[in-house]
PDB file of C-alpha atoms in Angstrom:
ATOM      1  CA  MET A   1       0.000   0.000   0.000  1.00 59.00           C
ATOM      2  CA  ARG A   2       2.816   2.418   0.874  1.00 64.00           C
ATOM      3  CA  LYS A   3       4.610   1.703  -2.396  1.00 65.00           C
ATOM      4  CA  TRP A   4       1.400   2.426  -4.314  1.00 57.00           C
ATOM      5  CA  PHE A   5       0.904   5.692  -2.414  1.00 60.00           C
ATOM      6  CA  ALA A   6       4.525   6.742  -3.044  1.00 60.00           C
ATOM      7  CA  PHE A   7       4.186   5.920  -6.747  1.00 60.00           C
ATOM      8  CA  LEU A   8       0.921   7.849  -7.013  1.00 58.00           C
ATOM      9  CA  THR A   9       2.449  10.837  -5.198  1.00 64.00           C
ATOM     10  CA  ILE A  10       5.414  10.941  -7.587  1.00 65.00           C
ATOM     11  CA  VAL A  11       3.125  10.715 -10.609  1.00 55.00           C
ATOM     12  CA  MET A  12       0.900  13.512  -9.274  1.00 61.00           C
ATOM     13  CA  ILE A  13       3.902  15.765  -8.645  1.00 59.00           C
ATOM     14  CA  GLY A  14       5.083  15.168 -12.207  1.00 56.00           C
ATOM     15  CA  VAL A  15       1.663  15.729 -13.752  1.00 50.00           C
ATOM     16  CA  PHE A  16       0.590  18.697 -11.609  1.00 50.00           C
ATOM     17  CA  PRO A  17       3.734  20.631 -10.683  1.00 48.00           C
ATOM     18  CA  ALA A  18       3.116  23.257  -8.038  1.00 47.00           C
ATOM     19  CA  GLU A  19       4.238  26.709  -9.003  1.00 46.00           C
ATOM     20  CA  GLY A  20       4.894  27.455  -5.342  1.00 44.00           C
ATOM     21  CA  LYS A  21       5.722  31.052  -6.153  1.00 50.00           C
ATOM     22  CA  ALA A  22       3.450  34.047  -6.268  1.00 60.00           C
ATOM     23  CA  SER A  23       3.598  36.362  -9.247  1.00 74.00           C
ATOM     24  CA  ASP A  24       6.281  39.036  -9.306  1.00 85.00           C
ATOM     25  CA  PRO A  25       5.595  42.718  -9.933  1.00 91.00           C
ATOM     26  CA  GLY A  26       7.037  44.332 -13.027  1.00 91.00           C
ATOM     27  CA  VAL A  27       7.051  47.633 -14.909  1.00 93.00           C
ATOM     28  CA  ALA A  28       6.998  48.234 -18.665  1.00 92.00           C
ATOM     29  CA  ALA A  29      10.436  49.625 -19.530  1.00 91.00           C
ATOM     30  CA  ARG A  30       9.036  51.028 -22.803  1.00 90.00           C
ATOM     31  CA  ALA A  31       5.810  51.015 -24.772  1.00 92.00           C
ATOM     32  CA  CYS A  32       4.959  47.537 -26.061  1.00 92.00           C
ATOM     33  CA  GLN A  33       2.093  45.207 -26.916  1.00 91.00           C
ATOM     34  CA  LEU A  34       0.701  42.380 -24.803  1.00 91.00           C
ATOM     35  CA  MET A  35       0.246  39.433 -27.187  1.00 93.00           C
ATOM     36  CA  SER A  36      -2.150  36.458 -26.952  1.00 92.00           C
ATOM     37  CA  GLU A  37       0.726  33.978 -27.438  1.00 92.00           C
ATOM     38  CA  PRO A  38       4.524  34.198 -27.059  1.00 89.00           C
ATOM     39  CA  PHE A  39       5.058  35.028 -30.749  1.00 85.00           C
ATOM     40  CA  LYS A  40       5.713  38.295 -32.560  1.00 84.00           C
ATOM     41  CA  ASP A  41       2.877  37.610 -35.018  1.00 87.00           C
ATOM     42  CA  ALA A  42       0.258  36.720 -32.368  1.00 90.00           C
ATOM     43  CA  ARG A  43      -2.926  38.746 -31.789  1.00 92.00           C
ATOM     44  CA  GLU A  44      -2.498  41.917 -29.691  1.00 93.00           C
ATOM     45  CA  VAL A  45      -4.387  41.810 -26.370  1.00 91.00           C
ATOM     46  CA  LEU A  46      -3.451  45.180 -24.866  1.00 90.00           C
ATOM     47  CA  SER A  47      -1.000  48.045 -25.392  1.00 92.00           C
ATOM     48  CA  LEU A  48       1.336  48.854 -22.507  1.00 92.00           C
ATOM     49  CA  LYS A  49       2.833  52.296 -21.993  1.00 92.00           C
ATOM     50  CA  GLU A  50       6.226  52.934 -20.426  1.00 92.00           C
ATOM     51  CA  GLY A  51       5.812  52.782 -16.634  1.00 92.00           C
ATOM     52  CA  ASP A  52       2.663  50.593 -16.636  1.00 92.00           C
ATOM     53  CA  THR A  53       2.762  48.069 -13.794  1.00 93.00           C
ATOM     54  CA  VAL A  54       2.136  44.367 -14.482  1.00 93.00           C
ATOM     55  CA  GLU A  55       2.206  41.072 -12.611  1.00 93.00           C
ATOM     56  CA  ILE A  56       4.759  38.618 -14.033  1.00 93.00           C
ATOM     57  CA  LEU A  57       3.196  35.148 -14.041  1.00 93.00           C
ATOM     58  CA  ARG A  58       5.811  32.995 -15.766  1.00 90.00           C
ATOM     59  CA  ARG A  59       8.577  32.883 -18.355  1.00 89.00           C
ATOM     60  CA  LYS A  60       8.725  30.926 -21.601  1.00 86.00           C
ATOM     61  CA  GLY A  61      11.899  31.372 -23.626  1.00 81.00           C
ATOM     62  CA  GLY A  62      12.454  35.088 -24.195  1.00 84.00           C
ATOM     63  CA  TRP A  63       8.843  35.932 -23.294  1.00 89.00           C
ATOM     64  CA  LEU A  64       7.063  36.728 -20.020  1.00 91.00           C
ATOM     65  CA  GLU A  65       3.413  35.987 -19.366  1.00 93.00           C
ATOM     66  CA  VAL A  66       2.020  39.021 -17.538  1.00 93.00           C
ATOM     67  CA  SER A  67      -1.343  40.312 -16.403  1.00 93.00           C
ATOM     68  CA  ARG A  68      -2.695  43.861 -16.297  1.00 90.00           C
ATOM     69  CA  LYS A  69      -6.258  45.136 -15.859  1.00 86.00           C
ATOM     70  CA  ASP A  70      -7.706  41.591 -15.780  1.00 88.00           C
ATOM     71  CA  LYS A  71      -6.027  40.806 -19.122  1.00 91.00           C
ATOM     72  CA  THR A  72      -3.285  38.221 -19.484  1.00 93.00           C
ATOM     73  CA  GLY A  73      -0.813  37.970 -22.329  1.00 94.00           C
ATOM     74  CA  TRP A  74       2.791  37.666 -23.417  1.00 94.00           C
ATOM     75  CA  VAL A  75       5.450  40.346 -23.809  1.00 93.00           C
ATOM     76  CA  ARG A  76       9.150  40.128 -24.661  1.00 91.00           C
ATOM     77  CA  MET A  77      11.391  39.910 -21.592  1.00 88.00           C
ATOM     78  CA  LEU A  78      13.385  43.024 -22.401  1.00 87.00           C
ATOM     79  CA  TYR A  79      10.281  45.213 -22.335  1.00 90.00           C
ATOM     80  CA  ILE A  80       9.564  44.418 -18.667  1.00 91.00           C
ATOM     81  CA  ARG A  81      11.673  45.519 -15.707  1.00 90.00           C
ATOM     82  CA  ARG A  82      11.251  43.371 -12.592  1.00 87.00           C
ATOM     83  CA  GLY A  83      10.152  45.242  -9.489  1.00 80.00           C
ATOM     84  CA  GLY A  84       7.129  47.242  -8.496  1.00 69.00           C
ATOM     85  CA  SER A  85       8.161  50.807  -9.184  1.00 60.00           C
ATOM     86  CA  ALA A  86       8.658  52.821 -12.325  1.00 47.00           C
ATOM     87  CA  GLU A  87      11.952  54.273 -11.024  1.00 49.00           C
ATOM     88  CA  LYS A  88      15.140  53.771 -13.000  1.00 49.00           C
ATOM     89  CA  ALA A  89      16.318  50.195 -12.713  1.00 46.00           C
ATOM     90  CA  SER A  90      19.599  49.424 -11.024  1.00 50.00           C
ATOM     91  CA  ALA A  91      22.506  48.380 -13.216  1.00 49.00           C
ATOM     92  CA  ALA A  92      22.101  44.775 -12.072  1.00 48.00           C
ATOM     93  CA  THR A  93      18.440  44.729 -13.094  1.00 49.00           C
ATOM     94  CA  GLU A  94      19.212  46.286 -16.469  1.00 50.00           C
ATOM     95  CA  ALA A  95      22.054  43.852 -17.065  1.00 47.00           C
ATOM     96  CA  SER A  96      19.855  40.862 -16.273  1.00 47.00           C
ATOM     97  CA  GLY A  97      17.297  42.144 -18.759  1.00 48.00           C
ATOM     98  CA  VAL A  98      19.904  42.664 -21.449  1.00 46.00           C
ATOM     99  CA  LEU A  99      21.387  39.246 -20.873  1.00 45.00           C
ATOM    100  CA  GLY A 100      17.978  37.604 -21.264  1.00 46.00           C
ATOM    101  CA  LEU A 101      17.679  36.494 -24.867  1.00 43.00           C
ATOM    102  CA  ALA A 102      14.621  37.991 -26.501  1.00 44.00           C
ATOM    103  CA  THR A 103      13.584  35.560 -29.173  1.00 42.00           C
ATOM    104  CA  GLY A 104      10.435  35.462 -31.135  1.00 44.00           C
ATOM    105  CA  ARG A 105       9.017  34.565 -34.469  1.00 44.00           C
ATOM    106  CA  ALA A 106       9.237  36.844 -37.441  1.00 44.00           C
ATOM    107  CA  GLY A 107       6.424  35.270 -39.374  1.00 44.00           C
ATOM    108  CA  THR A 108       5.531  31.664 -38.826  1.00 44.00           C
ATOM    109  CA  GLY A 109       8.417  29.378 -37.949  1.00 48.00           C
ATOM    110  CA  ASN A 110      11.294  31.832 -38.375  1.00 47.00           C
ATOM    111  CA  VAL A 111      13.119  32.202 -35.073  1.00 52.00           C
ATOM    112  CA  VAL A 112      15.229  35.333 -34.697  1.00 53.00           C
ATOM    113  CA  ALA A 113      17.481  36.728 -31.981  1.00 52.00           C
ATOM    114  CA  ALA A 114      16.595  40.299 -31.122  1.00 50.00           C
ATOM    115  CA  THR A 115      19.391  41.429 -28.810  1.00 52.00           C
ATOM    116  CA  GLY A 116      23.013  41.056 -27.890  1.00 49.00           C
ATOM    117  CA  VAL A 117      25.069  41.830 -24.801  1.00 45.00           C
ATOM    118  CA  ARG A 118      26.051  45.432 -24.231  1.00 60.00           C
ATOM    119  CA  GLY A 119      28.645  46.821 -21.865  1.00 66.00           C
ATOM    120  CA  LEU A 120      27.961  48.639 -18.623  1.00 69.00           C
ATOM    121  CA  ASP A 121      29.228  52.172 -18.182  1.00 71.00           C
ATOM    122  CA  GLU A 122      30.898  53.504 -15.021  1.00 76.00           C
ATOM    123  CA  GLU A 123      27.668  55.018 -13.651  1.00 77.00           C
ATOM    124  CA  GLU A 124      25.764  51.737 -13.999  1.00 77.00           C
ATOM    125  CA  LEU A 125      28.540  49.858 -12.218  1.00 76.00           C
ATOM    126  CA  LYS A 126      28.419  52.360  -9.320  1.00 80.00           C
ATOM    127  CA  GLU A 127      24.632  51.902  -9.044  1.00 80.00           C
ATOM    128  CA  ALA A 128      24.864  48.095  -8.902  1.00 80.00           C
ATOM    129  CA  GLU A 129      23.229  46.547  -5.835  1.00 84.00           C
ATOM    130  CA  PHE A 130      23.495  43.137  -4.211  1.00 87.00           C
ATOM    131  CA  ASN A 131      20.550  40.836  -4.988  1.00 88.00           C
ATOM    132  CA  GLU A 132      20.298  37.885  -2.576  1.00 90.00           C
ATOM    133  CA  HIS A 133      17.491  36.216  -4.551  1.00 90.00           C
ATOM    134  CA  GLU A 134      19.537  36.160  -7.778  1.00 89.00           C
ATOM    135  CA  LEU A 135      22.576  34.847  -5.889  1.00 90.00           C
ATOM    136  CA  GLN A 136      20.494  31.965  -4.519  1.00 90.00           C
ATOM    137  CA  THR A 137      19.180  31.261  -8.020  1.00 89.00           C
ATOM    138  CA  LEU A 138      22.746  31.223  -9.346  1.00 89.00           C
ATOM    139  CA  LYS A 139      23.802  28.758  -6.623  1.00 88.00           C
ATOM    140  CA  THR A 140      21.194  26.250  -7.836  1.00 88.00           C
ATOM    141  CA  TYR A 141      23.220  25.840 -11.056  1.00 86.00           C
ATOM    142  CA  ARG A 142      26.476  24.796  -9.421  1.00 89.00           C
ATOM    143  CA  THR A 143      27.726  21.222  -9.416  1.00 88.00           C
ATOM    144  CA  SER A 144      30.535  19.308  -7.774  1.00 89.00           C
ATOM    145  CA  LYS A 145      33.618  18.030  -9.580  1.00 90.00           C
ATOM    146  CA  LYS A 146      32.400  14.469  -8.973  1.00 92.00           C
ATOM    147  CA  GLN A 147      28.998  15.206 -10.548  1.00 90.00           C
ATOM    148  CA  ALA A 148      30.646  16.882 -13.545  1.00 89.00           C
ATOM    149  CA  GLN A 149      33.004  13.944 -14.060  1.00 90.00           C
ATOM    150  CA  GLY A 150      30.070  11.524 -13.784  1.00 91.00           C
ATOM    151  CA  PHE A 151      28.181  13.471 -16.436  1.00 88.00           C
ATOM    152  CA  ALA A 152      31.238  13.546 -18.710  1.00 90.00           C
ATOM    153  CA  ASN A 153      31.773   9.794 -18.292  1.00 91.00           C
ATOM    154  CA  GLN A 154      28.109   9.092 -18.981  1.00 92.00           C
ATOM    155  CA  ALA A 155      28.334  11.144 -22.184  1.00 91.00           C
ATOM    156  CA  GLY A 156      31.522   9.329 -23.236  1.00 92.00           C
ATOM    157  CA  LEU A 157      33.719  12.433 -23.046  1.00 91.00           C
ATOM    158  CA  GLN A 158      37.493  11.948 -22.873  1.00 89.00           C
ATOM    159  CA  VAL A 159      40.146  14.139 -21.234  1.00 88.00           C
ATOM    160  CA  GLN A 160      42.237  15.919 -23.861  1.00 90.00           C
ATOM    161  CA  LYS A 161      45.312  18.058 -23.342  1.00 91.00           C
ATOM    162  CA  VAL A 162      45.233  21.263 -25.371  1.00 90.00           C
ATOM    163  CA  PRO A 163      48.519  23.139 -25.868  1.00 90.00           C
ATOM    164  CA  PHE A 164      48.699  26.794 -24.926  1.00 87.00           C
ATOM    165  CA  ILE A 165      48.490  29.079 -27.952  1.00 85.00           C
ATOM    166  CA  GLN A 166      51.277  31.650 -28.262  1.00 82.00           C
ATOM    167  CA  THR A 167      50.335  34.880 -30.019  1.00 80.00           C
ATOM    168  CA  THR A 168      52.740  36.479 -32.467  1.00 79.00           C
ATOM    169  CA  ASP A 169      52.197  40.055 -31.225  1.00 73.00           C
ATOM    170  CA  GLY A 170      53.648  39.340 -27.770  1.00 61.00           C
ATOM    171  CA  ASN A 171      50.381  39.513 -25.792  1.00 58.00           C
TER     172      ASN A 171
END
């Protein structure tokens, strides 16, 4: 009986994953459209103006599902700044938005990349603030040397020595 209950519990967790997290507040960083689906050519649900507040529900690729005024839709990640106020974002928040890859469809089936990484200027670096939540998220990606070696062995990877490359210009 206990084995059956454990099996059923595992199946239920897999079939009905709990979000476990409330929605996050966000602000439109610039004017944009809320779309019915996470595609550039989807139907427009609502127009957002710069500074409009939204609730971020979830992320799918380079898109965020958000709600505003009882309407729910999708908007590209780079158009939404996380946080509840329309004040200028910190450098860390802006950098995380820039580093998020905004992808979408230009017509049906054509995937395009919309952004690249840009540098931070001195002022943005001075404004940077510590973000405990993002640090904890980053820590979830780490692995031990033993786990990494196990993964490499499982994938059939072999250790290879690569010689150091000398440049001709002396650098």
